[in-house]
Amino acid sequence: MEPVLRSGDRRMNLHSKFQQNENDENGQAENFSMDPQLERQVETIRNLVDSYMSIINKCIRDLIPKTIMHLMINN
């Protein structure tokens, strides 16, 4: 069973995989930093997407038992 990761942990994990793939393709690590404003915007968008996905996940978890009961009763 896989450990539960928080959204920040998932981003770090994906980021490290992306860097590892880049290093493999380029043969060496290229160190560059993005514009600080762009980094803030990217982080804000990631947080919004994480929040949105959390809301969707809760809604789906709430609807599944209701849907099952509806189908069981009406059929």
mmCIF file of N, CA, C and O in Angstrom, residues 15-62:
data_model
loop_
_atom_site.group_PDB
_atom_site.id
_atom_site.type_symbol
_atom_site.label_atom_id
_atom_site.label_comp_id
_atom_site.label_asym_id
_atom_site.label_seq_id
_atom_site.Cartn_x
_atom_site.Cartn_y
_atom_site.Cartn_z
ATOM 1 N N HIS A 15 8.166 17.160 -9.109
ATOM 2 C CA HIS A 15 9.243 18.065 -9.498
ATOM 3 C C HIS A 15 10.574 17.317 -9.559
ATOM 4 O O HIS A 15 11.338 17.484 -10.496
ATOM 5 N N SER A 16 10.823 16.461 -8.573
ATOM 6 C CA SER A 16 12.087 15.720 -8.574
ATOM 7 C C SER A 16 12.141 14.737 -9.742
ATOM 8 O O SER A 16 13.187 14.560 -10.359
ATOM 9 N N LYS A 17 10.997 14.120 -10.073
ATOM 10 C CA LYS A 17 10.966 13.219 -11.229
ATOM 11 C C LYS A 17 11.217 13.998 -12.515
ATOM 12 O O LYS A 17 11.928 13.547 -13.397
ATOM 13 N N PHE A 18 10.628 15.206 -12.622
ATOM 14 C CA PHE A 18 10.823 16.031 -13.810
ATOM 15 C C PHE A 18 12.281 16.416 -13.945
ATOM 16 O O PHE A 18 12.860 16.326 -15.022
ATOM 17 N N GLN A 19 12.915 16.825 -12.844
ATOM 18 C CA GLN A 19 14.321 17.196 -12.897
ATOM 19 C C GLN A 19 15.181 15.997 -13.263
ATOM 20 O O GLN A 19 16.127 16.119 -14.038
ATOM 21 N N GLN A 20 14.845 14.838 -12.722
ATOM 22 C CA GLN A 20 15.621 13.637 -13.015
ATOM 23 C C GLN A 20 15.526 13.307 -14.501
ATOM 24 O O GLN A 20 16.525 12.989 -15.140
ATOM 25 N N ASN A 21 14.322 13.426 -15.080
ATOM 26 C CA ASN A 21 14.150 13.166 -16.512
ATOM 27 C C ASN A 21 14.921 14.179 -17.343
ATOM 28 O O ASN A 21 15.520 13.832 -18.349
ATOM 29 N N GLU A 22 14.906 15.444 -16.926
ATOM 30 C CA GLU A 22 15.661 16.465 -17.650
ATOM 31 C C GLU A 22 17.148 16.171 -17.599
ATOM 32 O O GLU A 22 17.851 16.302 -18.593
ATOM 33 N N ASN A 23 17.631 15.762 -16.417
ATOM 34 C CA ASN A 23 19.047 15.457 -16.269
ATOM 35 C C ASN A 23 19.443 14.286 -17.161
ATOM 36 O O ASN A 23 20.518 14.284 -17.749
ATOM 37 N N ASP A 24 18.581 13.295 -17.258
ATOM 38 C CA ASP A 24 18.861 12.140 -18.103
ATOM 39 C C ASP A 24 18.934 12.547 -19.571
ATOM 40 O O ASP A 24 19.786 12.081 -20.318
ATOM 41 N N GLU A 25 18.024 13.435 -19.992
ATOM 42 C CA GLU A 25 17.978 13.846 -21.392
ATOM 43 C C GLU A 25 19.133 14.780 -21.741
ATOM 44 O O GLU A 25 19.719 14.669 -22.811
ATOM 45 N N ASN A 26 19.461 15.698 -20.861
ATOM 46 C CA ASN A 26 20.491 16.687 -21.158
ATOM 47 C C ASN A 26 21.894 16.226 -20.779
ATOM 48 O O ASN A 26 22.861 16.832 -21.206
ATOM 49 N N GLY A 27 21.981 15.227 -19.961
ATOM 50 C CA GLY A 27 23.280 14.746 -19.535
ATOM 51 C C GLY A 27 23.840 15.515 -18.351
ATOM 52 O O GLY A 27 24.766 15.080 -17.711
ATOM 53 N N GLN A 28 23.287 16.676 -18.078
ATOM 54 C CA GLN A 28 23.724 17.455 -16.922
ATOM 55 C C GLN A 28 22.575 18.335 -16.464
ATOM 56 O O GLN A 28 21.656 18.602 -17.202
ATOM 57 N N ALA A 29 22.643 18.781 -15.227
ATOM 58 C CA ALA A 29 21.594 19.630 -14.669
ATOM 59 C C ALA A 29 21.808 21.068 -15.083
ATOM 60 O O ALA A 29 22.913 21.585 -14.998
ATOM 61 N N GLU A 30 20.761 21.677 -15.563
ATOM 62 C CA GLU A 30 20.820 23.094 -15.892
ATOM 63 C C GLU A 30 20.145 23.848 -14.757
ATOM 64 O O GLU A 30 18.977 23.625 -14.471
ATOM 65 N N ASN A 31 20.895 24.734 -14.111
ATOM 66 C CA ASN A 31 20.330 25.496 -13.016
ATOM 67 C C ASN A 31 19.866 26.853 -13.530
ATOM 68 O O ASN A 31 20.651 27.632 -14.029
ATOM 69 N N PHE A 32 18.579 27.090 -13.427
ATOM 70 C CA PHE A 32 18.035 28.389 -13.770
ATOM 71 C C PHE A 32 16.850 28.635 -12.864
ATOM 72 O O PHE A 32 16.222 27.707 -12.361
ATOM 73 N N SER A 33 16.552 29.885 -12.624
ATOM 74 C CA SER A 33 15.400 30.217 -11.802
ATOM 75 C C SER A 33 14.424 31.025 -12.637
ATOM 76 O O SER A 33 14.824 31.838 -13.466
ATOM 77 N N MET A 34 13.155 30.764 -12.394
ATOM 78 C CA MET A 34 12.126 31.506 -13.086
ATOM 79 C C MET A 34 11.964 32.866 -12.407
ATOM 80 O O MET A 34 12.468 33.109 -11.325
ATOM 81 N N ASP A 35 11.247 33.708 -13.051
ATOM 82 C CA ASP A 35 10.891 35.002 -12.491
ATOM 83 C C ASP A 35 10.109 34.776 -11.192
ATOM 84 O O ASP A 35 9.202 33.933 -11.168
ATOM 85 N N PRO A 36 10.420 35.472 -10.108
ATOM 86 C CA PRO A 36 9.696 35.259 -8.832
ATOM 87 C C PRO A 36 8.191 35.457 -8.959
ATOM 88 O O PRO A 36 7.416 34.724 -8.343
ATOM 89 N N GLN A 37 7.777 36.416 -9.774
ATOM 90 C CA GLN A 37 6.347 36.634 -9.961
ATOM 91 C C GLN A 37 5.718 35.432 -10.658
ATOM 92 O O GLN A 37 4.634 34.974 -10.277
ATOM 93 N N LEU A 38 6.399 34.886 -11.643
ATOM 94 C CA LEU A 38 5.910 33.712 -12.349
ATOM 95 C C LEU A 38 5.841 32.513 -11.412
ATOM 96 O O LEU A 38 4.877 31.747 -11.440
ATOM 97 N N GLU A 39 6.835 32.355 -10.554
ATOM 98 C CA GLU A 39 6.830 31.256 -9.579
ATOM 99 C C GLU A 39 5.630 31.377 -8.644
ATOM 100 O O GLU A 39 4.981 30.378 -8.333
ATOM 101 N N ARG A 40 5.328 32.594 -8.183
ATOM 102 C CA ARG A 40 4.169 32.800 -7.310
ATOM 103 C C ARG A 40 2.876 32.465 -8.047
ATOM 104 O O ARG A 40 1.973 31.843 -7.479
ATOM 105 N N GLN A 41 2.792 32.879 -9.303
ATOM 106 C CA GLN A 41 1.595 32.585 -10.084
ATOM 107 C C GLN A 41 1.419 31.085 -10.288
ATOM 108 O O GLN A 41 0.304 30.562 -10.173
ATOM 109 N N VAL A 42 2.504 30.391 -10.575
ATOM 110 C CA VAL A 42 2.449 28.943 -10.760
ATOM 111 C C VAL A 42 2.012 28.268 -9.459
ATOM 112 O O VAL A 42 1.154 27.383 -9.467
ATOM 113 N N GLU A 43 2.576 28.705 -8.342
ATOM 114 C CA GLU A 43 2.207 28.123 -7.043
ATOM 115 C C GLU A 43 0.740 28.400 -6.722
ATOM 116 O O GLU A 43 0.031 27.519 -6.224
ATOM 117 N N THR A 44 0.269 29.602 -7.031
ATOM 118 C CA THR A 44 -1.137 29.941 -6.797
ATOM 119 C C THR A 44 -2.046 29.055 -7.632
ATOM 120 O O THR A 44 -3.044 28.524 -7.132
ATOM 121 N N ILE A 45 -1.709 28.865 -8.895
ATOM 122 C CA ILE A 45 -2.523 28.017 -9.769
ATOM 123 C C ILE A 45 -2.511 26.579 -9.272
ATOM 124 O O ILE A 45 -3.546 25.908 -9.245
ATOM 125 N N ARG A 46 -1.345 26.092 -8.837
ATOM 126 C CA ARG A 46 -1.274 24.724 -8.302
ATOM 127 C C ARG A 46 -2.162 24.578 -7.078
ATOM 128 O O ARG A 46 -2.870 23.574 -6.923
ATOM 129 N N ASN A 47 -2.136 25.577 -6.189
ATOM 130 C CA ASN A 47 -2.972 25.524 -4.990
ATOM 131 C C ASN A 47 -4.451 25.551 -5.357
ATOM 132 O O ASN A 47 -5.259 24.830 -4.753
ATOM 133 N N LEU A 48 -4.818 26.370 -6.340
ATOM 134 C CA LEU A 48 -6.215 26.421 -6.768
ATOM 135 C C LEU A 48 -6.663 25.093 -7.368
ATOM 136 O O LEU A 48 -7.765 24.621 -7.092
ATOM 137 N N VAL A 49 -5.811 24.492 -8.176
ATOM 138 C CA VAL A 49 -6.151 23.202 -8.780
ATOM 139 C C VAL A 49 -6.274 22.128 -7.697
ATOM 140 O O VAL A 49 -7.204 21.311 -7.719
ATOM 141 N N ASP A 50 -5.355 22.129 -6.716
ATOM 142 C CA ASP A 50 -5.444 21.175 -5.610
ATOM 143 C C ASP A 50 -6.739 21.351 -4.826
ATOM 144 O O ASP A 50 -7.413 20.374 -4.479
ATOM 145 N N SER A 51 -7.109 22.603 -4.568
ATOM 146 C CA SER A 51 -8.358 22.881 -3.846
ATOM 147 C C SER A 51 -9.560 22.417 -4.655
ATOM 148 O O SER A 51 -10.492 21.805 -4.116
ATOM 149 N N TYR A 52 -9.544 22.705 -5.938
ATOM 150 C CA TYR A 52 -10.639 22.296 -6.815
ATOM 151 C C TYR A 52 -10.779 20.777 -6.827
ATOM 152 O O TYR A 52 -11.883 20.236 -6.705
ATOM 153 N N MET A 53 -9.655 20.088 -6.973
ATOM 154 C CA MET A 53 -9.705 18.624 -7.004
ATOM 155 C C MET A 53 -10.184 18.051 -5.674
ATOM 156 O O MET A 53 -10.877 17.041 -5.641
ATOM 157 N N SER A 54 -9.827 18.693 -4.584
ATOM 158 C CA SER A 54 -10.301 18.259 -3.269
ATOM 159 C C SER A 54 -11.821 18.397 -3.168
ATOM 160 O O SER A 54 -12.504 17.505 -2.661
ATOM 161 N N ILE A 55 -12.343 19.508 -3.650
ATOM 162 C CA ILE A 55 -13.795 19.719 -3.635
ATOM 163 C C ILE A 55 -14.493 18.683 -4.503
ATOM 164 O O ILE A 55 -15.504 18.088 -4.102
ATOM 165 N N ILE A 56 -13.961 18.433 -5.686
ATOM 166 C CA ILE A 56 -14.557 17.449 -6.590
ATOM 167 C C ILE A 56 -14.536 16.059 -5.945
ATOM 168 O O ILE A 56 -15.519 15.316 -6.001
ATOM 169 N N ASN A 57 -13.418 15.716 -5.319
ATOM 170 C CA ASN A 57 -13.284 14.426 -4.661
ATOM 171 C C ASN A 57 -14.342 14.260 -3.568
ATOM 172 O O ASN A 57 -14.990 13.209 -3.462
ATOM 173 N N LYS A 58 -14.545 15.289 -2.750
ATOM 174 C CA LYS A 58 -15.557 15.225 -1.691
ATOM 175 C C LYS A 58 -16.953 15.086 -2.264
ATOM 176 O O LYS A 58 -17.775 14.321 -1.741
ATOM 177 N N CYS A 59 -17.235 15.812 -3.347
ATOM 178 C CA CYS A 59 -18.561 15.732 -3.967
ATOM 179 C C CYS A 59 -18.820 14.330 -4.530
ATOM 180 O O CYS A 59 -19.912 13.777 -4.358
ATOM 181 N N ILE A 60 -17.835 13.771 -5.184
ATOM 182 C CA ILE A 60 -17.986 12.428 -5.746
ATOM 183 C C ILE A 60 -18.175 11.404 -4.637
ATOM 184 O O ILE A 60 -19.050 10.533 -4.722
ATOM 185 N N ARG A 61 -17.381 11.512 -3.578
ATOM 186 C CA ARG A 61 -17.533 10.584 -2.444
ATOM 187 C C ARG A 61 -18.908 10.702 -1.808
ATOM 188 O O ARG A 61 -19.451 9.738 -1.298
ATOM 189 N N ASP A 62 -19.476 11.892 -1.811
ATOM 190 C CA ASP A 62 -20.801 12.098 -1.250
ATOM 191 C C ASP A 62 -21.885 11.542 -2.174
ATOM 192 O O ASP A 62 -22.872 10.981 -1.712
#
